[in-house]
């Protein structure tokens, strides 16, 4: 029977069918659901959230060397974090089959850049597969195991947002009983010291020659013959778009195995068509190698290299064709940017922080990135996971050296702190700056959709875990000045900022309140209780000053005609941040 | 690709467009169509403008719908209809939920919610306006708004013959099946 599955779900199914027994990841859109779905195979696969991608990949490498088939998944920028083990594991090769799934995000639906991770395969010298739909996402995880064990290489499977998050039909298969290989101590293979790696590098170059031969022969790279006027070399989701635009008016060399590229197969295909097009999303990864092999082709000179590709862009770029659309005045359409939810515990924090002058707010990756938007504007920078704390330190050192009265305030979430913020805070302590670090602990990994982390008390597969408390952790790292506050209390926040601004040593402010969307654990119920209620506006008391709109809550509206505020009963959860902002006490808990 | 039909569902993060599109695609798959569906995840979901795209036919390639390509645009929110209208075929149909969710620039009084949106759209295309919120309340469960809109979509697409009852049973928790079947029927009869 065929089942409609996302690429992520299908890749998870592939892990099950391929007999993978260990999988690790750090959540990140669009990769998150791969491990979430693998975790459902509780009897067959050990599935674990790691605190970051480097740890996830290393844990999976350990599982592979121990003899099991293993998988690690992460978003494209996560591979940057995991790049260190990736490159050397490329040298050593595997014991049990090993696949690393990188999910790239062309168009930056939910990311800070749109790097093309296909270059990682070439750079780290590991084999690469690129699925173009859910069926291939499943099947290629299985193929990855055969290739990995057959050629003694890790396989990078590169997916993209549209493949990860589109549902397409999948024919399910049976689970193959992969036998765990024995662990054998082998220093000449797995002890990456210079003397060993000099030999491994030489062997690796031969491995790549063997893999290129495989690439030329495998059915993962296949030809579809139609008209021979135009021949299209394509891979991944771009194949689907090319088919959408050209249908049977062109022939295709559809590549599923894209490192090493099947250069002979491409050359033969090119020799049989009048014009050769290379259609790929983002960078000219294939085009560069095809041109370097002396094969003329048309690619990025017409197909854009920025943003997400789609059939419309291709049709316009290659055929000059545009579909007829309805013309209308869209200037009246008001933007609808994502916002912090009604009752989000970050709102009060950013509202209080936004009132401070002479500060540089170094932000990080998570929902709290929205603190930089209108009307809060409480953010100056965002670079990557964990960077808030290290950048805050560097900035503070410079402000102090040049006698500027600026203070650096780093803002980071609980999961991001565990990810890479901890090392950064150690740096702040060690190198003695007085930057202010704010850890917004909402008791969950929020943005990616509520994944457990070392602070929540549960593992991915629902087992109870030790709760790592942030305050003692921060003290253990060497921070003496720590305050934990309730972010729904603006007076507590203000007092904490006043206190921190005065210090000559590094300070940490921890805000501790659960994400408004979080399903409370028993521990949460004990600590925070059933706090949800409702606020309302007394319109007789409201003077129309609009101050309550400053925190930017989507449950609160200001009517320009009546000059009164009102609160949406469905969205409001009674956090009372607006009530504390109102100078006339016109907002109060309903029923009071 | 002429036989491929395209349905674009648009709304605001958290409005439940996902369940409607799940039932829709389940029904289409059991009718033997090739189906592809694409939706928004992650950051954009936080109260932002969201879309679900469903394509079906004998063979579907791209999982996304281009400008001027949707046969039906189902909009869970009035202003969102206008944001996505250029994706509709000039002779396509629109199903609009008569429901406003002001975005933050409007809530804070900086911008006005656009006036006369439904009138503007009705002048240009075949539009069905549904008070799905009111109907859902009359049925006794405001959350069934999405399935009411699904019913209206199925009618607009002329797909009433498919096994929708089975699709709803497959996608909805047992205790909500009856109310959703009623909601679907209500949507069909608008």
XYZ file of C-alpha atoms in Angstrom:
782
model
C 0.000 0.000 0.000
C 1.154 3.506 -0.736
C 1.274 6.056 2.052
C 1.484 9.844 1.895
C 4.583 10.871 3.855
C 6.839 13.866 4.228
C 10.443 13.397 3.192
C 11.387 13.518 6.866
C 8.900 10.787 7.776
C 10.071 8.710 4.840
C 13.740 9.069 5.787
C 12.791 7.837 9.270
C 10.998 4.874 7.733
C 14.120 4.250 5.649
C 16.191 4.146 8.833
C 13.864 1.471 10.197
C 13.827 -0.576 6.999
C 17.613 -0.310 6.674
C 18.151 -1.844 10.089
C 19.706 1.255 11.615
C 19.932 0.839 15.371
C 21.319 4.172 16.603
C 20.241 7.697 15.619
C 21.070 11.096 17.084
C 20.266 14.703 16.185
C 19.818 18.219 17.424
C 16.464 19.740 16.364
C 16.512 22.267 13.535
C 14.002 23.099 10.788
C 13.575 21.338 8.364
C 15.315 18.270 9.848
C 13.550 17.939 13.219
C 10.855 15.442 12.212
C 13.386 12.898 10.959
C 14.518 11.953 14.451
C 11.056 12.524 15.954
C 9.732 9.858 13.606
C 12.705 7.547 14.112
C 11.990 7.769 17.842
C 8.646 6.034 17.275
C 10.495 2.782 16.480
C 11.259 2.329 20.162
C 11.965 -1.420 19.895
C 14.320 -1.141 16.957
C 16.241 2.116 17.177
C 17.930 4.008 19.991
C 17.021 7.629 19.164
C 18.518 10.492 21.144
C 18.492 14.288 21.108
C 22.054 15.451 21.573
C 22.808 18.902 23.020
C 24.310 19.943 19.672
C 25.079 18.611 16.206
C 28.747 17.892 16.826
C 27.792 15.699 19.758
C 25.063 14.024 17.694
C 27.457 13.165 14.871
C 30.181 11.961 17.246
C 27.718 9.755 19.115
C 26.583 8.240 15.816
C 30.225 7.742 14.785
C 30.787 5.890 18.062
C 27.795 3.667 17.305
C 29.120 2.948 13.800
C 32.602 2.073 15.052
C 30.985 -0.167 17.691
C 29.456 -2.056 14.750
C 25.866 -0.803 14.396
C 24.232 0.966 11.490
C 23.926 4.598 12.546
C 22.388 7.894 11.481
C 22.759 11.542 12.435
C 20.454 14.290 11.131
C 20.687 18.050 11.320
C 19.883 21.237 9.486
C 22.449 22.664 7.091
C 24.032 25.072 9.574
C 24.199 22.242 12.091
C 26.692 20.529 9.811
C 28.997 23.511 10.385
C 28.931 22.678 14.085
C 29.561 19.009 13.280
C 32.207 19.692 10.626
C 35.131 18.734 12.840
C 34.245 15.044 13.264
C 32.820 14.941 9.710
C 36.141 15.615 8.003
C 38.216 13.135 9.944
C 35.560 10.424 9.865
C 35.788 10.900 6.110
C 39.353 9.605 6.404
C 38.741 6.681 8.747
C 35.635 5.204 7.159
C 33.056 3.179 9.050
C 32.381 -0.122 10.723
C 28.556 -0.264 10.766
C 27.017 1.762 7.904
C 26.714 5.478 8.622
C 24.596 8.228 7.078
C 24.566 11.921 7.922
C 21.406 13.686 6.753
C 21.860 17.384 6.060
C 18.633 19.300 5.449
C 19.344 22.504 3.564
C 16.938 25.439 3.547
C 16.979 27.219 0.173
C 14.953 30.385 0.504
C 15.680 30.525 4.251
C 12.179 29.630 5.387
C 13.543 29.169 8.887
C 17.293 29.772 8.791
C 19.974 32.435 8.925
C 21.656 31.485 5.650
C 21.104 29.255 2.623
C 24.491 27.547 2.348
C 24.641 24.667 -0.105
C 25.877 21.647 1.836
C 26.601 19.578 -1.244
C 30.050 21.130 -1.089
C 30.595 19.367 2.232
C 30.588 15.990 0.476
C 33.313 17.108 -1.897
C 35.199 18.906 0.878
C 35.062 16.027 3.382
C 35.446 13.436 0.603
C 32.397 11.381 1.490
C 29.764 9.897 -0.842
C 26.537 11.892 -1.358
C 22.923 11.075 -2.165
C 20.167 13.581 -3.054
C 16.515 12.484 -2.933
C 13.890 14.383 -4.931
C 10.755 13.075 -3.159
C 9.653 10.995 -0.173
C 10.009 7.609 -1.884
C 13.639 8.380 -2.643
C 14.164 9.782 0.856
C 13.239 6.360 2.236
C 15.038 4.280 -0.373
C 18.213 6.342 -0.282
C 18.700 5.803 3.449
C 18.739 2.096 2.614
C 21.068 2.671 -0.355
C 23.298 4.763 1.917
C 23.856 1.754 4.167
C 24.902 -0.458 1.250
C 27.257 2.197 -0.116
C 28.636 3.054 3.305
C 29.496 -0.526 4.166
C 30.484 -1.437 0.604
C 32.954 1.415 0.168
C 33.871 2.012 3.800
C 32.671 5.630 3.693
C 30.173 7.731 5.531
C 27.332 8.902 3.242
C 25.987 12.433 3.289
C 22.317 12.488 2.317
C 21.398 16.027 1.338
C 17.731 16.958 1.561
C 16.104 20.366 1.156
C 13.070 22.001 2.810
C 10.691 21.103 -0.025
C 11.747 17.468 0.049
C 11.643 17.333 3.858
C 8.245 18.972 4.253
C 6.328 17.899 1.166
C 4.107 14.854 1.412
C 4.348 12.467 -1.512
C 3.397 8.808 -1.948
C 5.684 6.114 -0.604
C 5.593 2.360 -1.133
C 6.656 0.887 2.202
C 9.153 -1.974 2.359
C 10.201 -4.602 4.861
C 12.765 -4.191 7.594
C 16.073 -5.754 6.604
C 17.777 -7.585 9.413
C 21.159 -5.926 9.461
C 23.506 -7.921 11.636
C 25.538 -5.854 14.056
C 29.165 -6.172 13.159
C 31.643 -7.111 15.859
C 33.727 -4.347 17.345
C 37.406 -4.921 16.666
C 40.041 -2.590 18.021
C 41.873 -1.149 15.003
C 44.296 1.675 15.691
C 45.430 1.843 12.070
C 41.871 2.808 11.081
C 40.248 4.669 13.936
C 43.108 6.355 15.771
C 43.412 9.550 13.751
C 46.972 10.501 14.580
C 49.243 11.969 11.881
C 51.082 8.751 11.056
C 47.801 6.893 10.548
C 46.021 9.686 8.694
C 48.789 10.126 6.131
C 48.061 6.561 5.033
C 44.299 6.982 5.353
C 44.359 10.023 3.083
C 46.123 8.095 0.335
C 43.613 5.251 0.658
C 40.759 7.744 0.633
C 41.790 9.100 -2.758
C 41.595 5.568 -4.193
C 38.193 5.137 -2.502
C 36.942 8.228 -4.358
C 38.081 6.759 -7.672
C 36.139 3.575 -6.857
C 33.111 5.640 -5.853
C 33.207 7.580 -9.112
C 33.155 4.291 -11.003
C 30.129 3.277 -8.930
C 28.513 6.656 -9.658
C 28.825 5.994 -13.400
C 27.248 2.553 -13.044
C 24.560 2.899 -10.374
C 20.871 3.122 -11.232
C 20.647 5.960 -8.716
C 21.826 8.003 -11.710
C 19.495 7.310 -14.615
C 18.535 8.703 -17.998
C 15.035 9.462 -19.290
C 15.082 9.856 -23.060
C 12.624 12.164 -24.789
C 13.432 14.869 -27.339
C 17.186 15.186 -27.777
C 17.164 18.916 -28.474
C 17.532 19.654 -24.793
C 19.250 17.431 -22.257
C 18.922 18.323 -18.584
C 21.292 17.197 -15.842
C 19.491 17.669 -12.559
C 19.165 16.378 -8.983
C 16.992 16.717 -5.892
C 13.853 18.850 -5.974
C 15.161 20.681 -9.067
C 14.430 17.465 -11.022
C 10.727 17.755 -10.138
C 10.691 21.411 -11.165
C 12.461 20.658 -14.454
C 9.910 17.925 -15.217
C 7.123 20.340 -14.392
C 8.439 22.879 -16.883
C 9.743 20.678 -19.724
C 7.706 17.488 -19.319
C 8.551 15.265 -22.293
C 10.056 18.083 -24.331
C 13.508 17.324 -22.937
C 15.648 14.366 -21.910
C 16.884 14.031 -18.357
C 19.945 12.692 -16.624
C 18.538 12.478 -13.120
C 21.248 12.183 -10.515
C 20.590 10.619 -7.115
C 24.260 9.927 -6.346
C 25.933 13.327 -6.647
C 29.370 12.867 -5.132
C 31.492 11.821 -6.807
C 29.615 12.914 -9.936
C 29.255 10.355 -12.771
C 31.408 12.371 -15.171
C 31.536 9.657 -17.873
C 27.779 9.242 -17.799
C 27.306 13.004 -18.054
C 29.760 13.195 -20.958
C 27.945 10.440 -22.821
C 24.551 12.081 -22.174
C 25.875 15.474 -23.284
C 27.209 13.995 -26.537
C 23.722 12.803 -27.481
C 21.794 16.061 -26.958
C 21.916 19.379 -28.804
C 21.964 21.643 -25.710
C 22.972 20.572 -22.210
C 21.300 22.339 -19.276
C 22.307 21.877 -15.649
C 19.352 22.639 -13.406
C 20.167 22.797 -9.711
C 19.010 24.822 -6.726
C 21.418 27.326 -5.094
C 25.089 26.986 -6.083
C 26.524 25.692 -9.396
C 27.832 22.612 -7.573
C 27.375 20.238 -10.500
C 27.900 22.844 -13.193
C 31.387 23.745 -11.942
C 32.502 20.118 -12.064
C 30.868 19.501 -15.435
C 32.539 22.572 -16.933
C 35.851 21.594 -15.316
C 35.550 18.267 -17.152
C 35.372 20.232 -20.397
C 31.678 19.642 -21.070
C 29.903 22.807 -22.258
C 26.585 23.472 -20.491
C 24.068 26.178 -19.604
C 23.322 26.685 -15.913
C 23.705 29.570 -13.515
C 24.093 32.099 -16.310
C 20.289 31.827 -16.570
C 19.041 29.962 -13.473
C 19.315 32.091 -10.302
C 21.767 30.956 -7.632
C 19.988 32.721 -4.775
C 16.719 31.771 -3.107
C 14.486 28.772 -3.467
C 13.897 27.564 -7.007
C 10.408 26.851 -8.356
C 8.861 25.964 -11.719
C 7.815 29.605 -12.332
C 11.389 30.844 -11.979
C 12.660 28.091 -14.278
C 9.985 28.696 -16.904
C 10.759 32.394 -16.964
C 14.551 31.944 -16.958
C 14.759 29.208 -19.561
C 11.679 29.661 -21.735
C 10.733 33.285 -21.081
C 7.226 32.087 -20.223
C 5.009 33.576 -17.504
C 1.517 32.452 -16.549
C -1.379 34.893 -16.652
C -2.347 36.122 -13.185
C -5.162 38.184 -11.679
C -4.124 41.826 -11.417
C -5.120 43.725 -8.282
C -3.890 46.338 -5.843
C -2.061 44.491 -3.095
C -0.761 47.630 -1.368
C -3.627 47.418 1.145
C -2.449 44.002 2.337
C -0.771 44.471 5.711
C 2.295 42.326 6.489
C 1.785 39.429 8.860
C 5.199 38.659 10.311
C 5.589 35.851 12.857
C 5.216 37.105 16.429
C 5.822 35.938 19.985
C 2.624 34.120 21.022
C 0.088 35.699 23.382
C 1.330 34.872 26.874
C 4.890 34.134 25.675
C 7.199 34.466 28.715
C 9.753 36.287 26.527
C 7.468 39.281 25.909
C 7.837 41.014 29.276
C 11.590 40.410 29.192
C 12.016 42.132 25.830
C 9.625 44.922 26.789
C 11.726 45.793 29.859
C 14.999 45.360 27.945
C 13.760 47.610 25.119
C 13.521 50.523 27.567
C 17.257 50.447 28.322
C 19.642 52.845 26.645
C 23.316 52.378 25.756
C 23.151 48.633 25.354
C 24.106 46.269 22.566
C 21.815 43.233 22.583
C 23.487 40.184 21.088
C 20.740 37.724 20.186
C 20.722 34.057 19.329
C 18.733 31.382 17.481
C 15.236 30.600 18.762
C 11.765 32.078 19.190
C 13.341 34.890 21.189
C 14.867 36.088 17.918
C 11.418 37.636 17.430
C 12.275 40.045 20.254
C 14.006 42.122 17.596
C 10.809 42.804 15.669
C 8.398 45.708 15.773
C 7.364 46.958 18.348
C 10.012 45.542 20.714
C 13.184 46.048 18.637
C 15.170 44.515 21.511
C 17.968 42.899 19.516
C 21.109 44.101 17.748
C 22.650 40.951 16.317
C 22.096 37.323 15.381
C 24.810 35.160 13.858
C 24.586 31.544 14.960
C 23.813 29.181 17.825
C 25.590 30.198 21.019
C 27.104 33.349 19.502
C 25.106 35.740 21.689
C 27.296 35.109 24.731
C 30.680 35.061 22.985
C 29.841 38.126 20.881
C 28.581 39.934 23.981
C 31.877 39.219 25.684
C 33.973 40.458 22.773
C 31.882 43.582 22.408
C 32.043 44.342 26.138
C 35.833 43.989 26.152
C 36.055 46.580 23.391
C 33.546 48.967 24.990
C 35.504 48.798 28.250
C 38.899 49.270 26.624
C 37.704 52.347 24.743
C 35.915 53.765 27.794
C 32.493 53.657 26.211
C 29.598 53.378 28.608
C 27.899 50.726 26.440
C 26.876 47.448 28.027
C 26.594 44.182 26.114
C 23.525 42.086 26.917
C 23.477 38.546 25.519
C 20.089 36.863 25.101
C 19.940 33.082 24.689
C 17.399 30.307 25.285
C 17.761 27.226 27.478
C 18.298 24.737 24.654
C 20.699 27.061 22.830
C 22.616 27.565 26.073
C 23.073 23.793 26.371
C 23.933 23.656 22.638
C 26.984 25.923 22.548
C 26.263 28.752 24.988
C 28.025 26.972 27.835
C 31.469 27.170 26.204
C 30.870 30.819 25.452
C 29.976 31.607 29.045
C 33.149 29.850 30.167
C 35.030 32.292 27.956
C 33.280 35.261 29.573
C 34.311 33.974 33.013
C 37.845 33.078 31.998
C 38.625 36.292 30.164
C 36.857 38.463 32.727
C 34.437 40.762 30.950
C 31.376 42.120 32.696
C 28.931 41.382 29.900
C 25.395 40.525 30.983
C 24.073 37.124 29.923
C 20.325 36.499 29.974
C 19.215 32.879 29.688
C 15.540 32.688 28.792
C 14.609 29.311 30.218
C 11.167 28.389 28.912
C 11.647 24.756 29.932
C 11.625 23.385 26.360
C 13.139 23.732 22.887
C 10.467 26.078 21.562
C 10.939 27.223 17.978
C 11.306 23.776 16.436
C 8.116 22.554 18.094
C 8.803 21.418 21.668
C 11.654 18.962 21.773
C 12.977 17.710 25.090
C 16.455 18.861 26.129
C 18.812 18.280 29.076
C 16.776 20.725 31.178
C 13.297 19.280 30.699
C 13.425 15.983 32.563
C 12.644 13.662 29.658
C 14.500 11.965 26.826
C 13.267 11.936 23.232
C 11.783 8.491 23.690
C 9.917 9.638 26.814
C 12.120 8.170 29.510
C 12.661 10.216 32.666
C 15.988 12.057 32.610
C 17.984 14.036 35.099
C 16.953 17.695 35.005
C 20.067 19.811 34.514
C 19.353 23.036 36.395
C 20.779 26.125 34.759
C 21.562 28.183 37.866
C 23.923 25.652 39.513
C 25.409 24.935 36.084
C 26.165 28.613 35.547
C 27.717 28.853 39.023
C 29.829 25.772 38.305
C 31.148 27.501 35.176
C 32.442 30.241 37.470
C 29.700 32.875 37.462
C 29.217 34.260 40.992
C 26.519 36.822 40.221
C 23.324 35.027 39.172
C 19.659 35.955 39.553
C 16.697 33.822 38.563
C 13.532 35.840 37.927
C 9.926 35.349 36.871
C 9.660 36.993 33.428
C 5.947 37.671 33.877
C 6.884 40.153 36.660
C 8.149 43.360 35.096
C 9.359 44.718 38.470
C 11.567 41.650 38.959
C 13.016 42.086 35.482
C 13.663 45.792 36.001
C 15.393 45.173 39.343
C 17.555 42.459 37.791
C 18.638 44.719 34.906
C 19.382 47.595 37.337
C 21.510 45.228 39.417
C 23.385 43.735 36.462
C 24.177 47.097 34.843
C 26.075 48.132 37.975
C 28.374 45.088 38.130
C 32.021 45.007 37.131
C 31.966 41.206 36.982
C 30.030 38.983 34.575
C 26.394 38.469 35.526
C 23.741 35.989 34.492
C 20.000 36.618 34.635
C 17.867 33.497 34.216
C 14.190 33.973 33.393
C 12.298 30.840 34.263
C 8.760 30.272 32.987
C 7.403 27.601 30.620
C 6.611 28.265 26.962
C 2.915 29.123 26.738
C 2.391 26.281 24.260
C 4.200 23.686 26.367
C 2.281 20.721 27.683
C 3.172 20.888 31.362
C 5.036 17.977 32.908
C 4.293 16.953 36.489
C 7.378 18.911 37.483
C 6.047 22.007 35.681
C 2.652 21.685 37.368
C 4.334 21.558 40.757
C 6.556 24.553 40.033
C 4.276 26.824 38.020
C 0.761 25.610 38.827
C -2.276 26.152 36.656
C -1.598 29.813 36.017
C -3.735 30.418 32.954
C -6.542 32.955 33.250
C -7.878 35.917 31.287
C -7.351 39.684 31.327
C -9.897 42.321 30.335
C -9.917 46.065 29.705
C -12.147 48.367 31.758
C -13.035 50.759 28.943
C -14.277 53.371 31.427
C -10.785 53.576 32.899
C -8.806 53.199 29.616
C -7.535 56.612 28.481
C -6.361 55.460 25.032
C -2.665 56.073 25.693
C -1.655 52.942 23.708
C 1.137 52.005 26.113
C -0.337 48.505 26.329
C 0.443 47.976 22.627
C 4.183 48.401 23.268
C 4.817 44.774 24.285
C 3.232 43.733 20.953
C 0.833 41.074 22.220
C -1.332 39.584 19.423
C -4.229 39.180 21.897
C -4.453 42.916 22.495
C -5.934 45.326 19.965
C -6.210 49.093 19.931
C -9.194 50.583 18.157
C -8.371 53.887 16.478
C -12.007 55.022 16.424
C -13.080 54.344 20.019
C -9.503 55.021 21.262
C -9.779 52.025 23.536
C -7.845 48.805 23.941
C -9.487 45.399 23.963
C -8.336 41.848 24.657
C -9.172 38.748 22.633
C -10.618 36.172 25.026
C -9.532 33.220 22.907
C -5.866 34.145 22.696
C -5.276 35.770 26.114
C -3.865 33.467 28.800
C -3.736 36.095 31.550
C 0.033 36.628 31.750
C -0.774 40.189 32.896
C 2.219 41.831 31.238
C -0.138 44.389 29.634
C -1.805 44.963 33.012
C 1.565 45.934 34.478
C 2.264 48.285 31.578
C -1.075 50.162 31.865
C -0.540 53.391 33.837
C -4.252 53.622 34.797
C -4.742 50.030 35.959
C -7.455 49.676 33.317
C -6.398 46.084 32.559
C -7.022 43.437 35.169
C -7.723 39.768 35.551
C -11.277 38.930 34.519
C -13.542 38.440 37.496
C -11.432 40.702 39.746
C 0.432 18.524 -16.726
C -3.029 19.714 -17.739
C -4.779 17.023 -15.739
C -3.169 18.149 -12.463
C -5.445 20.134 -10.143
C -4.122 22.616 -7.615
C -5.621 23.635 -4.302
C -4.115 26.360 -2.183
C -5.185 26.654 1.460
C -4.071 29.851 3.189
C -4.511 31.213 6.677
C -2.755 32.272 9.837
C -0.425 30.024 11.870
C -2.494 28.059 14.374
C -5.782 28.115 12.417
C -5.798 24.391 11.683
C -5.293 24.369 7.914
C -3.222 21.209 8.391
C -6.086 18.901 9.423
C -8.257 20.095 6.534
C -5.474 19.357 4.055
C -4.803 15.977 5.680
C -8.412 14.884 5.192
C -8.338 16.302 1.677
C -5.208 14.410 0.677
C -6.374 11.193 2.358
C -9.569 11.288 0.298
C -7.632 12.010 -2.889
C -5.118 9.207 -2.297
C -7.841 6.615 -1.719
C -9.474 7.746 -4.959
C -6.270 6.646 -6.706
C -4.734 10.036 -7.508
C -1.073 10.870 -7.287
C -0.976 13.555 -4.582
C 1.684 15.983 -3.418
C 1.260 18.370 -0.546
C 3.546 21.054 0.794
C 3.221 23.090 3.964
C 5.001 25.672 6.113
C 6.817 24.654 9.294
C 9.055 26.288 11.855
C 9.460 29.998 12.421
C 6.784 31.167 9.984
C 4.146 29.282 11.959
C 4.265 31.687 14.901
C 1.167 33.672 13.996
C 2.541 34.298 10.512
C 0.895 33.873 7.120
C 0.823 30.147 6.266
C -0.075 28.056 3.230
C -0.747 24.430 2.454
C -0.526 23.406 -1.171
C -2.210 20.284 -2.481
C -1.716 19.037 -6.044
C -3.323 15.924 -7.483
C -3.739 14.165 -10.812
C -2.413 11.194 -12.741
C 1.198 12.175 -12.095
C 2.376 15.199 -10.128
C 5.946 16.480 -10.246
C 6.492 19.725 -8.308
C 4.954 19.779 -4.822
C 4.325 23.526 -5.012
C 1.807 25.688 -6.853
C 2.947 28.591 -9.004
C 1.414 32.010 -9.603
C -1.795 31.852 -11.625
C -1.950 28.088 -11.178
C -4.409 27.307 -8.330
C -7.830 25.997 -9.346
C -9.245 26.824 -5.932
C -7.975 29.152 -3.236
C -9.407 28.383 0.213
C -8.756 31.239 2.580
C -9.268 30.848 6.316
C -8.905 34.617 6.820
C -10.133 37.535 4.721
C -6.937 39.563 4.234
C -4.919 36.417 3.482
C -7.110 35.899 0.389
C -5.732 39.083 -1.081
C -2.148 38.201 -0.144
C -2.347 34.956 -2.137
C -4.802 35.891 -4.911
C -2.140 36.072 -7.613
C -1.645 32.321 -7.211
C -5.202 31.735 -8.456
C -5.976 30.947 -12.089
C -7.838 33.905 -13.632
C -10.876 31.602 -13.963
C -10.294 29.878 -10.602
C -12.594 29.832 -7.602
C -12.181 31.287 -4.137
C -13.685 30.025 -0.888
C -13.371 32.686 1.810
C -13.970 32.264 5.497
C -15.676 35.463 6.645
C -13.231 35.934 9.492
C -10.685 38.646 10.282
C -7.466 38.131 12.222
C -5.676 41.491 12.376
C -1.872 41.242 12.228
C 0.339 43.082 14.726
C 0.735 46.338 12.727
C -3.085 46.529 12.713
C -3.504 45.546 16.359
C -1.176 48.295 17.483
C -3.139 50.841 15.434
C -0.297 51.560 12.982
C -2.096 50.154 9.939
C -5.748 49.708 8.979
C -7.292 46.352 8.224
C -8.070 46.629 4.484
C -11.691 47.480 3.695
C -13.903 45.891 1.063
C -11.642 42.903 0.440
C -14.492 40.501 -0.246
C -16.112 42.982 -2.663
C -12.826 43.504 -4.506
C -12.319 39.774 -4.888
C -15.928 39.024 -5.829
C -15.663 41.508 -8.696
C -12.677 39.634 -10.134
C -13.389 35.939 -9.501
C -16.022 33.374 -8.565
C -16.007 33.710 -4.759
C -17.984 31.834 -2.102
C -18.047 33.536 1.284
C -18.722 31.339 4.291
C -19.392 32.240 7.887
C -17.589 29.097 9.023
C -17.052 30.449 12.523
C -20.775 31.026 13.051
C -21.735 27.655 11.550
C -19.142 25.922 13.739
C -20.556 27.573 16.837
C -24.047 26.523 15.866
C -22.750 22.974 15.541
C -21.362 23.310 19.047
C -17.616 23.169 18.333
C -15.777 26.287 17.076
C -12.793 24.133 16.096
C -14.718 22.487 13.233
C -14.359 25.657 11.143
C -11.642 23.995 9.061
C -13.765 20.994 8.141
C -16.689 23.243 7.167
C -14.342 25.029 4.773
C -13.164 21.668 3.499
C -16.772 20.770 2.692
C -17.150 23.988 0.722
C -13.895 23.283 -1.113
C -14.987 19.761 -2.043
C -18.180 21.215 -3.478
C -16.301 23.904 -5.418
C -13.950 21.262 -6.875
C -16.828 18.931 -7.786
C -15.258 16.140 -5.747
C -18.328 15.204 -3.718
C -18.277 11.601 -4.990
C -15.067 10.676 -3.131
C -15.018 8.707 0.135
C -14.910 11.672 2.500
C -16.599 9.898 5.364
C -13.790 7.330 5.463
C -11.156 10.056 5.102
C -12.560 11.982 8.059
C -12.683 8.799 10.148
C -9.058 8.112 9.316
C -7.797 11.580 10.238
C -9.893 12.573 13.248
C -9.969 11.125 16.790
C -12.993 8.776 17.236
C -14.869 11.056 19.615
C -14.726 13.966 17.133
C -15.777 11.990 14.037
C -19.523 12.696 14.301
C -19.165 16.447 14.797
C -16.696 16.673 11.926
C -18.990 14.695 9.639
C -21.734 17.202 10.461
C -19.353 20.074 9.854
C -18.343 18.629 6.501
C -21.999 18.283 5.511
C -22.670 21.861 6.570
C -19.790 23.000 4.362
C -21.120 21.031 1.403
C -24.539 22.664 1.655
C -23.325 26.272 1.702
